[in-house]
Amino acid sequence: MSHLGIAAGQEPVGVTPVPPGLEESGTRLWESVAEGFDLDVHEQLLLLQACRTADLLDRLARRAEGAELTVFNAKGEQVTAPWITEHRQQSLVLARLLASLRLPSGEDDERPQRRGAARGSYGVRGVA
């Protein structure tokens, strides 16, 4: 597989080895992306956060194994277990981090679809 620079108009920098502290899923994700792409520093930081998030999802999944899906809160109400809610939130974070890297989805050597950054505010409206 050829190495592709992801950021448009910038020279890629070499990818560092797997950062220390990553667990199995994080290490596999790092290696799979670093093997095929030259990432700029900001992309390496996004990838690192994605790897840490993947590891956290594994820990949350292990916590949920065999556990009840609901718990009782301080008010005595039955609610979704916090590790289930956190797993859902971290899944969204991982998806957004990976989308931010704009990696191609197949074996094509074409550049990935150009996507803008997360939407920000649209400006301040005038008050009449």
mmCIF file of C-alpha atoms in Angstrom:
data_model
loop_
_atom_site.group_PDB
_atom_site.id
_atom_site.type_symbol
_atom_site.label_atom_id
_atom_site.label_comp_id
_atom_site.label_asym_id
_atom_site.label_seq_id
_atom_site.Cartn_x
_atom_site.Cartn_y
_atom_site.Cartn_z
ATOM 1 C CA MET A 1 0.000 0.000 0.000
ATOM 2 C CA SER A 2 1.366 3.372 -0.887
ATOM 3 C CA HIS A 3 1.792 6.101 1.662
ATOM 4 C CA LEU A 4 -0.660 8.944 1.224
ATOM 5 C CA GLY A 5 -0.501 12.386 2.747
ATOM 6 C CA ILE A 6 -3.904 13.265 4.160
ATOM 7 C CA ALA A 7 -3.649 17.015 4.666
ATOM 8 C CA ALA A 8 -4.001 18.941 1.438
ATOM 9 C CA GLY A 9 -1.175 21.231 0.446
ATOM 10 C CA GLN A 10 1.232 20.268 3.226
ATOM 11 C CA GLU A 11 4.265 18.062 3.327
ATOM 12 C CA PRO A 12 3.681 14.930 5.422
ATOM 13 C CA VAL A 13 5.930 14.094 8.330
ATOM 14 C CA GLY A 14 6.948 10.610 9.381
ATOM 15 C CA VAL A 15 4.646 8.757 11.753
ATOM 16 C CA THR A 16 6.129 7.961 15.101
ATOM 17 C CA PRO A 17 6.109 4.406 16.459
ATOM 18 C CA VAL A 18 3.145 3.239 18.528
ATOM 19 C CA PRO A 19 2.887 5.608 21.499
ATOM 20 C CA PRO A 20 3.415 4.025 24.915
ATOM 21 C CA GLY A 21 0.363 3.271 27.011
ATOM 22 C CA LEU A 22 -1.919 2.085 24.225
ATOM 23 C CA GLU A 23 -3.712 -1.193 24.762
ATOM 24 C CA GLU A 24 -4.624 -3.829 22.166
ATOM 25 C CA SER A 25 -7.316 -1.988 20.188
ATOM 26 C CA GLY A 26 -5.453 1.308 20.296
ATOM 27 C CA THR A 27 -2.242 -0.329 19.130
ATOM 28 C CA ARG A 28 -4.013 -2.130 16.272
ATOM 29 C CA LEU A 29 -5.703 1.086 15.164
ATOM 30 C CA TRP A 30 -2.434 3.058 15.294
ATOM 31 C CA GLU A 31 -0.561 0.416 13.311
ATOM 32 C CA SER A 32 -3.290 0.027 10.690
ATOM 33 C CA VAL A 33 -3.407 3.767 9.978
ATOM 34 C CA ALA A 34 0.319 4.479 10.348
ATOM 35 C CA GLU A 35 1.152 1.595 8.013
ATOM 36 C CA GLY A 36 -0.601 3.150 5.054
ATOM 37 C CA PHE A 37 -0.481 6.909 5.576
ATOM 38 C CA ASP A 38 1.972 9.692 6.288
ATOM 39 C CA LEU A 39 0.272 11.861 8.886
ATOM 40 C CA ASP A 40 0.936 15.452 9.820
ATOM 41 C CA VAL A 41 1.361 16.246 13.510
ATOM 42 C CA HIS A 42 -2.258 17.337 13.974
ATOM 43 C CA GLU A 43 -3.414 14.097 12.337
ATOM 44 C CA GLN A 44 -1.157 12.081 14.635
ATOM 45 C CA LEU A 45 -2.804 13.796 17.601
ATOM 46 C CA LEU A 46 -6.279 12.946 16.269
ATOM 47 C CA LEU A 47 -5.175 9.358 15.712
ATOM 48 C CA LEU A 48 -3.750 9.137 19.233
ATOM 49 C CA GLN A 49 -7.045 10.335 20.708
ATOM 50 C CA ALA A 50 -8.915 7.821 18.531
ATOM 51 C CA CYS A 51 -6.628 5.029 19.773
ATOM 52 C CA ARG A 52 -7.142 6.010 23.412
ATOM 53 C CA THR A 53 -10.887 6.135 22.812
ATOM 54 C CA ALA A 54 -10.831 2.644 21.262
ATOM 55 C CA ASP A 55 -9.023 1.348 24.351
ATOM 56 C CA LEU A 56 -11.538 3.061 26.643
ATOM 57 C CA LEU A 57 -14.404 1.454 24.710
ATOM 58 C CA ASP A 58 -12.823 -1.956 25.338
ATOM 59 C CA ARG A 59 -12.563 -1.260 29.068
ATOM 60 C CA LEU A 60 -16.193 -0.100 29.181
ATOM 61 C CA ALA A 61 -17.308 -3.206 27.279
ATOM 62 C CA ARG A 62 -15.473 -5.451 29.740
ATOM 63 C CA ARG A 63 -17.137 -3.564 32.617
ATOM 64 C CA ALA A 64 -20.566 -4.142 31.062
ATOM 65 C CA GLU A 65 -20.032 -7.892 30.516
ATOM 66 C CA GLY A 66 -22.448 -9.745 32.755
ATOM 67 C CA ALA A 67 -23.486 -6.536 34.502
ATOM 68 C CA GLU A 68 -26.999 -5.211 34.736
ATOM 69 C CA LEU A 69 -27.996 -2.709 32.065
ATOM 70 C CA THR A 70 -29.788 -0.542 34.609
ATOM 71 C CA VAL A 71 -28.983 0.737 38.082
ATOM 72 C CA PHE A 72 -30.830 2.721 40.723
ATOM 73 C CA ASN A 73 -29.773 6.344 41.099
ATOM 74 C CA ALA A 74 -29.663 8.409 44.310
ATOM 75 C CA LYS A 75 -33.395 9.146 43.974
ATOM 76 C CA GLY A 76 -34.198 5.446 43.742
ATOM 77 C CA GLU A 77 -35.106 5.628 40.053
ATOM 78 C CA GLN A 78 -34.046 2.861 37.708
ATOM 79 C CA VAL A 79 -31.804 4.358 35.013
ATOM 80 C CA THR A 80 -29.398 3.158 32.344
ATOM 81 C CA ALA A 81 -26.088 2.063 33.842
ATOM 82 C CA PRO A 82 -23.466 4.804 33.536
ATOM 83 C CA TRP A 83 -20.976 2.565 31.713
ATOM 84 C CA ILE A 84 -23.580 1.917 29.003
ATOM 85 C CA THR A 85 -24.215 5.629 28.540
ATOM 86 C CA GLU A 86 -20.491 6.366 28.496
ATOM 87 C CA HIS A 87 -19.885 3.595 25.952
ATOM 88 C CA ARG A 88 -22.452 5.191 23.627
ATOM 89 C CA GLN A 89 -20.852 8.627 24.035
ATOM 90 C CA GLN A 90 -17.323 7.331 23.451
ATOM 91 C CA SER A 91 -18.516 5.466 20.344
ATOM 92 C CA LEU A 92 -19.681 8.802 18.940
ATOM 93 C CA VAL A 93 -16.351 10.407 19.856
ATOM 94 C CA LEU A 94 -14.426 7.639 18.082
ATOM 95 C CA ALA A 95 -16.557 7.967 14.951
ATOM 96 C CA ARG A 96 -15.982 11.730 14.856
ATOM 97 C CA LEU A 97 -12.247 11.409 15.405
ATOM 98 C CA LEU A 98 -11.934 8.859 12.617
ATOM 99 C CA ALA A 99 -14.063 10.996 10.296
ATOM 100 C CA SER A 100 -11.802 13.967 11.063
ATOM 101 C CA LEU A 101 -8.847 12.003 9.714
ATOM 102 C CA ARG A 102 -10.618 11.715 6.331
ATOM 103 C CA LEU A 103 -9.250 8.250 5.649
ATOM 104 C CA PRO A 104 -10.366 6.591 2.423
ATOM 105 C CA SER A 105 -12.858 3.798 2.941
ATOM 106 C CA GLY A 106 -11.505 1.331 0.369
ATOM 107 C CA GLU A 107 -8.396 0.166 -1.411
ATOM 108 C CA ASP A 108 -8.583 3.030 -3.914
ATOM 109 C CA ASP A 109 -5.593 5.315 -4.146
ATOM 110 C CA GLU A 110 -7.905 8.282 -4.633
ATOM 111 C CA ARG A 111 -8.005 11.088 -2.118
ATOM 112 C CA PRO A 112 -10.819 10.851 0.395
ATOM 113 C CA GLN A 113 -13.867 13.052 0.105
ATOM 114 C CA ARG A 114 -13.093 16.585 1.230
ATOM 115 C CA ARG A 115 -15.000 17.390 4.371
ATOM 116 C CA GLY A 116 -15.070 20.574 6.360
ATOM 117 C CA ALA A 117 -14.399 20.780 10.047
ATOM 118 C CA ALA A 118 -17.101 20.527 12.653
ATOM 119 C CA ARG A 119 -19.706 23.198 12.154
ATOM 120 C CA GLY A 120 -19.224 26.228 14.267
ATOM 121 C CA SER A 121 -21.476 29.115 14.955
ATOM 122 C CA TYR A 122 -22.880 30.948 11.953
ATOM 123 C CA GLY A 123 -22.103 34.383 13.306
ATOM 124 C CA VAL A 124 -23.847 36.853 15.512
ATOM 125 C CA ARG A 125 -27.245 38.047 14.401
ATOM 126 C CA GLY A 126 -28.005 41.718 14.605
ATOM 127 C CA VAL A 127 -30.627 42.685 17.163
ATOM 128 C CA ALA A 128 -33.253 45.056 15.779
#
